[in-house]
Each structure stands twice: as C-alpha cells, then as structure tokens.
Coordinates of C-alpha atoms and ligand atoms in Angstrom, one line a residue:
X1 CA 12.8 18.7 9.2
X2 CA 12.9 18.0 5.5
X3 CA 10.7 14.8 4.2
X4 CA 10.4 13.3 1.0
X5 CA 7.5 11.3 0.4
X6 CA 7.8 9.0 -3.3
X7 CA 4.4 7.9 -4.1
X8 CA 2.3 10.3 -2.1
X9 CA 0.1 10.5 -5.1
X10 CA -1.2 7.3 -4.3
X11 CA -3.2 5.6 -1.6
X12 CA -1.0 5.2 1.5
X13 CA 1.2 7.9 0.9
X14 CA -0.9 10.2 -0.1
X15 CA -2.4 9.4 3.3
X16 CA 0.8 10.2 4.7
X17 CA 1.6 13.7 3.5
X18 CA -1.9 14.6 4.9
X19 CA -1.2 12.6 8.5
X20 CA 2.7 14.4 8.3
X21 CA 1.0 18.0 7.5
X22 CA -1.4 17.6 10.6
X23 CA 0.9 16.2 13.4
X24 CA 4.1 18.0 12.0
X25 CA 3.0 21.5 10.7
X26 CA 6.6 22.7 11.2
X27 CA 8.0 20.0 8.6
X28 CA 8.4 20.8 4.8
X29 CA 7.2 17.9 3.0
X30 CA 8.0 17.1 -0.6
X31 CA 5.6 14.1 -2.6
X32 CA 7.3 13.0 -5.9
X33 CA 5.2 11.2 -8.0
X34 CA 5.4 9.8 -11.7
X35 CA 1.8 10.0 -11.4
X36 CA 1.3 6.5 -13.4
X37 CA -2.3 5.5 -13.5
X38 CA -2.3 4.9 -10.0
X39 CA -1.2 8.1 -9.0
X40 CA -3.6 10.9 -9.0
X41 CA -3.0 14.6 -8.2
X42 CA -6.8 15.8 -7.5
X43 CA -5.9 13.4 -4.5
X44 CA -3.4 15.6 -2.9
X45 CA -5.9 19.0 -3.6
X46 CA -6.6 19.4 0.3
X47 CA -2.5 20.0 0.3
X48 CA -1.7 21.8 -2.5
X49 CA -1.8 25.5 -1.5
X50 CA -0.3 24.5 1.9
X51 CA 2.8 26.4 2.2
X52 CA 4.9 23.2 4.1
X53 CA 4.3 21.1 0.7
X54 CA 5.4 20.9 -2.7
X55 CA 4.2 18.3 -5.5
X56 CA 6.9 17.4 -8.0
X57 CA 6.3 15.4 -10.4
X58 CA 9.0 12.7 -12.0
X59 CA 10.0 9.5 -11.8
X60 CA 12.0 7.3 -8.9
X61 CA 14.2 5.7 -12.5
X62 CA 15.5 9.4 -13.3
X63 CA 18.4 9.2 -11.8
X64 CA 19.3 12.1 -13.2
X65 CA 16.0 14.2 -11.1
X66 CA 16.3 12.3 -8.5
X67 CA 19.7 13.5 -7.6
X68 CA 18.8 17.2 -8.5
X69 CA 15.9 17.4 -5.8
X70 CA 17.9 15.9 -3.4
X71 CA 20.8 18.5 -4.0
X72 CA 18.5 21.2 -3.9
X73 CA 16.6 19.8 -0.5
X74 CA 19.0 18.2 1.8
X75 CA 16.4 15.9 2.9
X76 CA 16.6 14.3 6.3
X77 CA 14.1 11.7 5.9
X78 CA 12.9 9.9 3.1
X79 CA 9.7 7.5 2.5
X80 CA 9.5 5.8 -0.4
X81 CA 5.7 4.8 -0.9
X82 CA 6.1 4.3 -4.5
X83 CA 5.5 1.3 -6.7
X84 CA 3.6 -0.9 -8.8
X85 CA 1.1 -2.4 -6.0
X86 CA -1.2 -4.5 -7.6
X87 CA -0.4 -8.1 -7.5
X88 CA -2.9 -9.2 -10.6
X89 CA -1.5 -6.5 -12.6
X90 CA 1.8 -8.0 -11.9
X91 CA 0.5 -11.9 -13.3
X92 CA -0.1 -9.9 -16.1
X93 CA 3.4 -8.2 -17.1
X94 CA 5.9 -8.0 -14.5
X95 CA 8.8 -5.9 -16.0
X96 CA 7.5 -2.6 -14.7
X97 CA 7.2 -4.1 -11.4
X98 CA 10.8 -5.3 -11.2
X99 CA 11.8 -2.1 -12.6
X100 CA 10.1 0.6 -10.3
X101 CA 9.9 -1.5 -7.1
X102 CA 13.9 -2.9 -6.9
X103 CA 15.6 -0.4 -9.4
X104 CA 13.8 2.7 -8.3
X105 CA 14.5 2.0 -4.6
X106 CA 18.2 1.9 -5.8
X107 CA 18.5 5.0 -7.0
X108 CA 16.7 6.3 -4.0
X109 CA 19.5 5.2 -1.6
X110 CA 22.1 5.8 -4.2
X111 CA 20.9 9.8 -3.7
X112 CA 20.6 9.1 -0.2
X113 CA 24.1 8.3 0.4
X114 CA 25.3 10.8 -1.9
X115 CA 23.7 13.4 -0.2
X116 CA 23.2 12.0 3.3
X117 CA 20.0 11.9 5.5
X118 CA 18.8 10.9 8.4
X119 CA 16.8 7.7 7.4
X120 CA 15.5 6.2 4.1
X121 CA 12.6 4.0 5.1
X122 CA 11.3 1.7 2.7
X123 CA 7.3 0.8 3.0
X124 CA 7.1 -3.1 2.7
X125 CA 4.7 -5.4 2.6
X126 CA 3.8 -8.4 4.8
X127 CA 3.5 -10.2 1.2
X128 CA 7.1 -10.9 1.5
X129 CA 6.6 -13.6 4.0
X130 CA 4.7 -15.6 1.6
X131 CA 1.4 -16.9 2.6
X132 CA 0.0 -19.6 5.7
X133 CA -2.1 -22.4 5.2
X134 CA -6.1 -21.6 6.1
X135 CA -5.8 -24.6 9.0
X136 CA -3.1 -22.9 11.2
X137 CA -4.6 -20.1 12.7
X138 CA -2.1 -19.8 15.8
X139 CA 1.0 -19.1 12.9
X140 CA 1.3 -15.4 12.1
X141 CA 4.3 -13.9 10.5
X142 CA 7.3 -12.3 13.0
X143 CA 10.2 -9.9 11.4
X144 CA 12.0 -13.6 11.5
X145 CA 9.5 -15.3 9.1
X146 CA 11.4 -16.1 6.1
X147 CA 11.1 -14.2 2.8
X148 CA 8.9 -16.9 0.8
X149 CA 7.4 -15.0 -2.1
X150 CA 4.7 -16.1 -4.6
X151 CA 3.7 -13.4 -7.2
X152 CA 6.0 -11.4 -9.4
X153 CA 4.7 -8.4 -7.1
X154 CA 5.7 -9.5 -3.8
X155 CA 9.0 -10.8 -5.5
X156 CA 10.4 -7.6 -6.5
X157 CA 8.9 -5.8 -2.9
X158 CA 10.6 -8.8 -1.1
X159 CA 13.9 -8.3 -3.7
X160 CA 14.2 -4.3 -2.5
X161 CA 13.9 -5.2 1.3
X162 CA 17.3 -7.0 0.5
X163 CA 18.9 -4.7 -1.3
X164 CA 18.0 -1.8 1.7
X165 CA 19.7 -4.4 4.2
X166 CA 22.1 -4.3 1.7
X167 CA 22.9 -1.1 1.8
X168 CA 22.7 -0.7 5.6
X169 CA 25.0 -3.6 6.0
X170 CA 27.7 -2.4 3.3
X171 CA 27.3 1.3 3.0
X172 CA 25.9 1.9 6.5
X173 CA 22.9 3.6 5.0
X174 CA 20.2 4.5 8.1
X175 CA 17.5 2.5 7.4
X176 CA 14.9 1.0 8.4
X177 CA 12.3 -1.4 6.8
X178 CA 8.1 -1.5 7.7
X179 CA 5.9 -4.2 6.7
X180 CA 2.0 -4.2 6.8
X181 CA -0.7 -6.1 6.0
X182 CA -3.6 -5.2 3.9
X183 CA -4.6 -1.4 4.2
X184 CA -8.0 0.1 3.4
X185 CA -9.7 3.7 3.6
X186 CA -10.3 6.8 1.8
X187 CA -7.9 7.3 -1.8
X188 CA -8.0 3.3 -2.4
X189 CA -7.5 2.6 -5.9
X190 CA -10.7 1.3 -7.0
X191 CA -8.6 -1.8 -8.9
X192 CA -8.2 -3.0 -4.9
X193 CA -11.1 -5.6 -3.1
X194 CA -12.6 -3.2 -0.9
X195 CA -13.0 -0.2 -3.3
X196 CA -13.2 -2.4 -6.0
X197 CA -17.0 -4.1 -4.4
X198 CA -18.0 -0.6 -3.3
X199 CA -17.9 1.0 -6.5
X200 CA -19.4 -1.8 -7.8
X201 CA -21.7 -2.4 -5.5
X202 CA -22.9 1.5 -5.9
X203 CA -23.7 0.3 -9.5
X204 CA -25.5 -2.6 -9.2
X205 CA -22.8 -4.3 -10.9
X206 CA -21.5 -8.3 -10.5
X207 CA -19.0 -8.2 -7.6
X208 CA -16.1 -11.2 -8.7
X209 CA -15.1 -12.8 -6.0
X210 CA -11.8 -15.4 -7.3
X211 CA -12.0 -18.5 -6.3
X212 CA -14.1 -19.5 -3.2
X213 CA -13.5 -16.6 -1.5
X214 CA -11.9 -18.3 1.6
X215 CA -8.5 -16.6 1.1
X216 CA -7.8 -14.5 4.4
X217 CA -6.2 -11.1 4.5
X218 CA -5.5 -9.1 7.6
X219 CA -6.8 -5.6 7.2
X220 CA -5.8 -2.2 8.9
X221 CA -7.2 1.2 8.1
X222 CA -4.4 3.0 6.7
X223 CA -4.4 6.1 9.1
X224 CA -3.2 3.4 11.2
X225 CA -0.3 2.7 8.8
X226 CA 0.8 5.6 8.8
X227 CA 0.8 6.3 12.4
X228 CA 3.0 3.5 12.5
X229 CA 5.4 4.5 10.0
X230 CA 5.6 7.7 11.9
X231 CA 6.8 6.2 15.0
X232 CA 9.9 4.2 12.9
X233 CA 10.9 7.6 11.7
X234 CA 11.2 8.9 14.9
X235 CA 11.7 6.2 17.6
X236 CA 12.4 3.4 15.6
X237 CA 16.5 2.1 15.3
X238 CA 17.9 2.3 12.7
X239 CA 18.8 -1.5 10.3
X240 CA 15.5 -2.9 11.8
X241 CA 12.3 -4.1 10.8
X242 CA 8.8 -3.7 12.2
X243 CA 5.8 -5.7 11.0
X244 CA 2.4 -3.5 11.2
X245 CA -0.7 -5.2 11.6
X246 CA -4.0 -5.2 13.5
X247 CA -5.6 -8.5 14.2
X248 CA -8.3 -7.8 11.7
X249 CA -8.4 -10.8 10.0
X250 CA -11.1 -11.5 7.8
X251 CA -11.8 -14.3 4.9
X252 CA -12.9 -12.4 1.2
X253 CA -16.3 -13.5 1.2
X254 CA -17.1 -12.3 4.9
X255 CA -15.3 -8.7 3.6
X256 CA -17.9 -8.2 0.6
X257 CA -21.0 -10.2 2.7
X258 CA -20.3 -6.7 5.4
X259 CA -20.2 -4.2 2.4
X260 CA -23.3 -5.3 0.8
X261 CA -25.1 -5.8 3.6
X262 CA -24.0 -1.6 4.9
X263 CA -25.0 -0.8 1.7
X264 CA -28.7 -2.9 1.8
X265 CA -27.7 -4.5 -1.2
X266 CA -28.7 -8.3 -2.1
X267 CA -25.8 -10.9 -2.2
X268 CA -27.3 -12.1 -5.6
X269 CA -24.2 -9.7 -6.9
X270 CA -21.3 -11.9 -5.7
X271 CA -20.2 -13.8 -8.7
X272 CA -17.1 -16.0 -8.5
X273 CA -14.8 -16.3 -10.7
X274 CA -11.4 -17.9 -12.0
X275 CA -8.9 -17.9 -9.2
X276 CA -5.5 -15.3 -8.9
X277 CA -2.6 -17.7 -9.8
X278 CA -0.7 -18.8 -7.2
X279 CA -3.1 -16.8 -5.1
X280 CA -2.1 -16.5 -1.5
X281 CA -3.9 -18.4 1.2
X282 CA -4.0 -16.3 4.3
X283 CA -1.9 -13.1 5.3
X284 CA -1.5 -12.7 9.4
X285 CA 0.7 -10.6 10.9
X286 CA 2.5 -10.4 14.9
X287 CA 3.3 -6.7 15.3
X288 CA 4.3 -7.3 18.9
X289 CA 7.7 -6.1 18.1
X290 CA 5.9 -2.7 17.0
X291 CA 4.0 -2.6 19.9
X292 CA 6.7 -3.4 22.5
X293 CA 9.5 -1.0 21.0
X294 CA 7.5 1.5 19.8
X295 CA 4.0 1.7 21.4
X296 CA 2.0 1.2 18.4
X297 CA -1.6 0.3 18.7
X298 CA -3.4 0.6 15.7
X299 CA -6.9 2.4 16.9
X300 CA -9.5 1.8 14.2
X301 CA -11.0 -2.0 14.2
X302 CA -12.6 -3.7 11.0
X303 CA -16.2 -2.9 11.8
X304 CA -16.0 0.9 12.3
X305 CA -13.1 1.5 9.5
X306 CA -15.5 -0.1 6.9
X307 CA -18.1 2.0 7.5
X308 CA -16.1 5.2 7.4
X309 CA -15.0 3.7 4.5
X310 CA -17.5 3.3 2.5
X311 CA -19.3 6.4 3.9
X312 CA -16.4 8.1 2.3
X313 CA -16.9 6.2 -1.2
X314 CA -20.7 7.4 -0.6
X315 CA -19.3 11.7 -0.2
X316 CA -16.5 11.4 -2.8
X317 CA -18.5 9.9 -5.6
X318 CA -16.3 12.3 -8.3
X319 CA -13.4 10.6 -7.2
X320 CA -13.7 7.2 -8.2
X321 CA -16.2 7.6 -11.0
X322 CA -13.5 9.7 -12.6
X323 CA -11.6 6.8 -12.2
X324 CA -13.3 4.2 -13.7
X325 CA -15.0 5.9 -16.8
X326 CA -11.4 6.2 -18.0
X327 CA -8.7 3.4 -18.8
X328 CA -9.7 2.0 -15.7
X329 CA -12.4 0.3 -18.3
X330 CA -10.5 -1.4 -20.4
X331 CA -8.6 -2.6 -17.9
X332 CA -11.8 -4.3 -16.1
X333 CA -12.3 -6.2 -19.5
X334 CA -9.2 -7.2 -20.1
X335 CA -8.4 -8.6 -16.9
X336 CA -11.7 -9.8 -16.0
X337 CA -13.1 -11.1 -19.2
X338 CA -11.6 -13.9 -19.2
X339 CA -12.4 -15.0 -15.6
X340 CA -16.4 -14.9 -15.8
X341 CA -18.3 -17.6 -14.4
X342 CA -15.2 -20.2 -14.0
X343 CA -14.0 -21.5 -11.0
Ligands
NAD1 P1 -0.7 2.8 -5.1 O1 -0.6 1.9 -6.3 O2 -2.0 3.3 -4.7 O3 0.2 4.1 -5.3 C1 1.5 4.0 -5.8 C2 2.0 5.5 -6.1 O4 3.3 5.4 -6.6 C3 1.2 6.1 -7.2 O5 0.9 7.5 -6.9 C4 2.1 6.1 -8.5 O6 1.9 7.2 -9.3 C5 3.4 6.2 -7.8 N1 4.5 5.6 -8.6 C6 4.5 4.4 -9.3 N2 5.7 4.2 -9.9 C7 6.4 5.3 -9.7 C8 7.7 5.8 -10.1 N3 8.4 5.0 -10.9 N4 8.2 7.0 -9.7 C9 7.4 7.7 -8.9 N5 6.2 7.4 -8.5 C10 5.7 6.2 -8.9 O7 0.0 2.0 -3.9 P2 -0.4 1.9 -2.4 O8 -1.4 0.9 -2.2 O9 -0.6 3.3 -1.8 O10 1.0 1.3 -1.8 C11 2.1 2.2 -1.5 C12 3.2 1.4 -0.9 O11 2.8 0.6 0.2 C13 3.8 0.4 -2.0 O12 5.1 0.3 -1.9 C14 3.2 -1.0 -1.5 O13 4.0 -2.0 -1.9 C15 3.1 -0.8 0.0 N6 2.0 -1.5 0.7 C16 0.7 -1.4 0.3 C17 -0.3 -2.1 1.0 C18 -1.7 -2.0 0.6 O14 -2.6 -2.7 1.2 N7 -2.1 -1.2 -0.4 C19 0.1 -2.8 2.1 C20 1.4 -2.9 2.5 C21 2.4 -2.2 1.8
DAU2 O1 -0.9 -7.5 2.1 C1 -0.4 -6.3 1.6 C2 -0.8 -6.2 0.1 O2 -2.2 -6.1 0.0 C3 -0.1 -5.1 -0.6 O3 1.3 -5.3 -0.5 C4 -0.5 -4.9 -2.0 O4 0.0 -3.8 -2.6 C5 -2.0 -4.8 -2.0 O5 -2.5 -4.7 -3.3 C6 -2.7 -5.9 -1.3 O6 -2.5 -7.2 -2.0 P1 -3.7 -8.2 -2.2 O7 -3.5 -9.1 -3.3 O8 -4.0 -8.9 -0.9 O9 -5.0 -7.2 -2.4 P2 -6.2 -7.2 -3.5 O10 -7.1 -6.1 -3.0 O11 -5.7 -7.3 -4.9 O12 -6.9 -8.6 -3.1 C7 -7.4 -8.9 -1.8 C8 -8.0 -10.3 -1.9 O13 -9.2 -10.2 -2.6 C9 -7.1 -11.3 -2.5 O14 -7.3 -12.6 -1.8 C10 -7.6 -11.4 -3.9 C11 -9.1 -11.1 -3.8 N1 -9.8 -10.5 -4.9 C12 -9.2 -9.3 -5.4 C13 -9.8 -8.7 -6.5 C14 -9.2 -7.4 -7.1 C15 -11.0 -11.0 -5.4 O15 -11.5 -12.0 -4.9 N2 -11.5 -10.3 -6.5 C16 -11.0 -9.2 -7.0 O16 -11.6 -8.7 -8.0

C-alpha cells in the first residue's frame, strides 16, 4: 500500500506518518508539505532515515507537482492533513485560508481521479457544525447536524467537505469525510490553547484567556485521532462521514486552571483579554456512529493526556522554543497587542 499524507509536517499528520510507520511497517508512506510556518521538518526527524518514508516538499496549489507525484506513486490512499488551521489567524486575513483549504483539496481529487486510488479522505473538523449554546448540554453534534459555520476558517473547511461530496456524488470519487473535535499532544503548534499556556506558563509569562473563559471545547489526544482515521481507511464505506470525539469536554478556564496547577504555578498568570469574534460557544461531539460501525473508542481521557502532554513540552524544550524566538514573536504582538486587559 501506497499513502500520501498532505500536511504531515504539521501537528496531526505528522502524528499520523509516525502512528502509519508503527502499525503498517509494510506501507510506503509519502508526507508532502509546503512547510508554511506551521509546518516544520525537525518534526518528522524520528522518520526521516526510515526506508518506508519519503518527505517532499511542495505545495497542494501546484497543480502541476501535484500531478507529477501522483504519476510517479500510484497512490492508493490519500490523507489530506493540510491547511491553514488557526481560526484567529483566519479573523485576520482569510484569503490563504480559502485558497489552501477549498482550492488545494480540489486539485487533490482532481489528481485523484486522474490517476485513481483507493480513497481520498479529507480530515474535517467538527467546526463545521457551528457551535451550541453553553445551556444545552444534552445537544451534541451527529454527521446530520447542519453545516452552520462562523469564522472564515471553519467556512472554507466546511466549503471543501462539499466539494468532496461533490465529487463522490458527480465523479464517483471514493471518499470519505472525518470530523473531530479539538486535538491536543506532542507537535502542537505553540499558536494553539494548550501549547500556547504551557509554553507560557514555562516562562512565567501572562496566559490570555479571551473573554470569560467559559467557551467549551471537547478535547481528544490526537493519537486517538489518528487511530480513528485509520479505521475509515480501512473499514470505513466509502461517501460517508464519521464524527471523532471523546466526551472530554472541558470549559477554557478549567483547561489552563489544570495546566498551572501540574506545573505548581500561581493562577495570578491568567489575564483575560478581548474576545475571538464571533467566537464559538461550545464544541460537543456524538461519535456513536464511529463507534458502532467501526469500533472506535478513543483510549486516552483528559486527565492523563494532559499530563503526558505537558510532560512532553517539559523533554522537548528545543522544540517549541525554536518556535517562538522566531516569527512566532511578531506574531504574539501583533495579534495580541491589541487585546490586553479588555474584555
Ligand atoms: P497544522 O497547522 O499544525 O499543520 C498544517 C500543515 O499543513 C503544516 O505542516 C503546513 O506546512 C501544511 N500546509 C499548509 N498549507 C499547505 C499547502 N498549501 N500545501 C502543503 N502543505 C500545506 O494543522 P493541524 O492542527 O495539524 O490540523 C491538520 C488538519 O486537521 C487540518 O485540516 C485541520 O483543519 C484539521 N483538524 C484539526 C484539529 C485540531 O484540533 N488541530 C481538529 C480537527 C481537524
Ligand atoms: O474543533 C476543532 C478545531 O480546534 C480545529 O478545526 C482547529 O484547526 C483548531 O485550531 C481548533 O480550533 P479552536 O479555535 O477551538 O482552537 P484554539 O486553540 O485556537 O482555541 C481553543 C479555545 O481557546 C477557543 O475557545 C479560543 C480560546 N483561546 C485561544 C487562544 C489561542 C483563548 O482563550 N486564548 C488564546 O490565546
């Protein structure tokens, strides 16, 4: 078996290749990545002398590449990982988004169906339902929960799940569609909540929490993702799509109250600050569709997946600090300055 992963530079799929290499050692497995400033190649070091993968670097838009690698590798499954992820990066300019996320995933099944495969599956987000209101905590969001989007982000995520059903309902392209809630773990760009406090935290520094912190996200430790995504390739049908979620839901201010208090530091450092626009209330998802059909059970609850987590923030220091002593700075300013102290 021959896989494509787009985006294994990042933090899910690069938590993929490594999960793929491990539980199918007779697969060749092929990352490309444009290796934009959320992609980053040290990342994928464990992998790179490991005879089953090869890095190439180059852009999902290059059309032109794209087709090449696909000629040359007769893939039979692909997973496209990559995009612009972060939602307050899309608030500030959302062309790129709109660009990589819908356009990109075109030209991925476009190569698919020139070339054939197996199955294109496209890595979603639960963000595409939208949000629920903070008082309903029996609603969760099914596969039939309506696209409902609110940020330029989950727009052009929710805009691409279309255009696969699209193509499975026109071309008869074999796809199939996953979407999860919030993942966290090792590789998590430190831009992101939970890598975002930790690092901080580490430094002493003001942790901004927007808003009143209330907002609710669902959280899953993303080898648990990726389990999941491994059981669509191979047992899932093909046009369908699975929701992937754990039943960790936890409010903001409860997430960053548990990393301070693993890392013994004083909540004095929570600062809050002006609110996302159009920020979502509360992300739940029903995966009993996953569960049923495929057998997923996701294996790592909130309390022990923080702790690895931040254990491995704690070992792989280099990492992130390599991270954020570069552009990474200017983008804290520049997106933060003007949220200090308001409310
Ligand atoms: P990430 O931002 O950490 O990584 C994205 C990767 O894609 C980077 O390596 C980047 O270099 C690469 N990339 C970006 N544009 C590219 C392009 N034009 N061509 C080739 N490579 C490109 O993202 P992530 O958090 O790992 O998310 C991966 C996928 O999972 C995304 O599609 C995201 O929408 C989805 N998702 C994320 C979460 C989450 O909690 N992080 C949850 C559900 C779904
Ligand atoms: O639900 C899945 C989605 O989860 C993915 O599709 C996205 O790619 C991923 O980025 C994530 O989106 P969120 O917007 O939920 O994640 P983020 O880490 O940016 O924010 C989580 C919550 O924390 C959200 O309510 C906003 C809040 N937040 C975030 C940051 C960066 C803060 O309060 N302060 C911050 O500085």
């Amino acid at each position: 078996m021959k896989i494509l992963v787009t985006g294994g530079a990042g933090f899910i799929g690069s938590n993929f290749v490594f999960h793929m290499l491990k539980e199918h050692p007779t697969y060749r497995v092929v990352c490309l990545d444009a290796l934009t400033y959320a992609g980053n190649l040290s990342t994928l070091d464990p992998v790179m002398e490991n005879k089953s993968f090869e890095f190439v670097k180059g852009d999902i838009l290059d059309r032109e590449l794209v087709n090449k690698l696909f000629k040359e590798e007769n893939f039979d499954f692909v997973v496209n990982f990559a995009a612009e992820s972060h939602v307050d990066r899309s608030i500030e300019d959302p062309d790129i988004f709109l660009r990589t996320n819908i356009i990109g995933t075109q030209v991925l099944m476009d190569a698919c169906r020139k070339y054939g495969v197996k199955r294109f599956h496209q890595v979603s987000t639960d963000e595409v339902y939208g949000d629920l209101p903070l008082n309903r905590p029996d609603l969760f969001f099914t596969e039939e929960t309506p696209i409902h989007t609110s940020s330029p982000y989950s727009a052009s995520k929710a805009s691409a799940d279309l255009l696969v059903q699209a193509y499975y309902r026109t071309f008869d392209l074999p796809i199939t569609i996953s979407r999860c809630s919030n993942n966290y773990g090792p590789y998590h760009f430190p831009e992101k909540l939970i890598p975002l406090m930790i690092s901080r935290a580490l430094n002493d520094e003001s942790l901004p929490l927007y808003g009143k912190g209330e907002n609710i996200r669902d959280w899953l430790y993303v080898g648990d993702h990726c389990t999941a995504i491994d059981l669509i390739l191979h047992k899932g049908k093909v046009g369908e799509v699975y929701n992937i979620g754990g039943h960790n839901e936890k409010s903001n201010i409860e997430v960053v109250k548990t990393i301070l208090k693993e890392l013994n530091k004083p909540e004095s450092l929570v600062t809050f600050v002006k609110d996302r626009a159009g920020h979502d209330m509360r992300y739940a998802i029903d995966p009993s569709k996953t569960r049923r059909e495929l057998g997923w059970e996701p294996t790592t609850l909130f309390n022990e997946g923080i702790k690895l987590t931040i254990k491995w923030y704690l070992e792989n220091r280099s990492w992130w600090e390599n991270i954020i002593s570069g552009d990474y700075k200017d983008y804290y300013e520049k997106m933060y300055s003007n949220r200090a102290g308001e409310q």
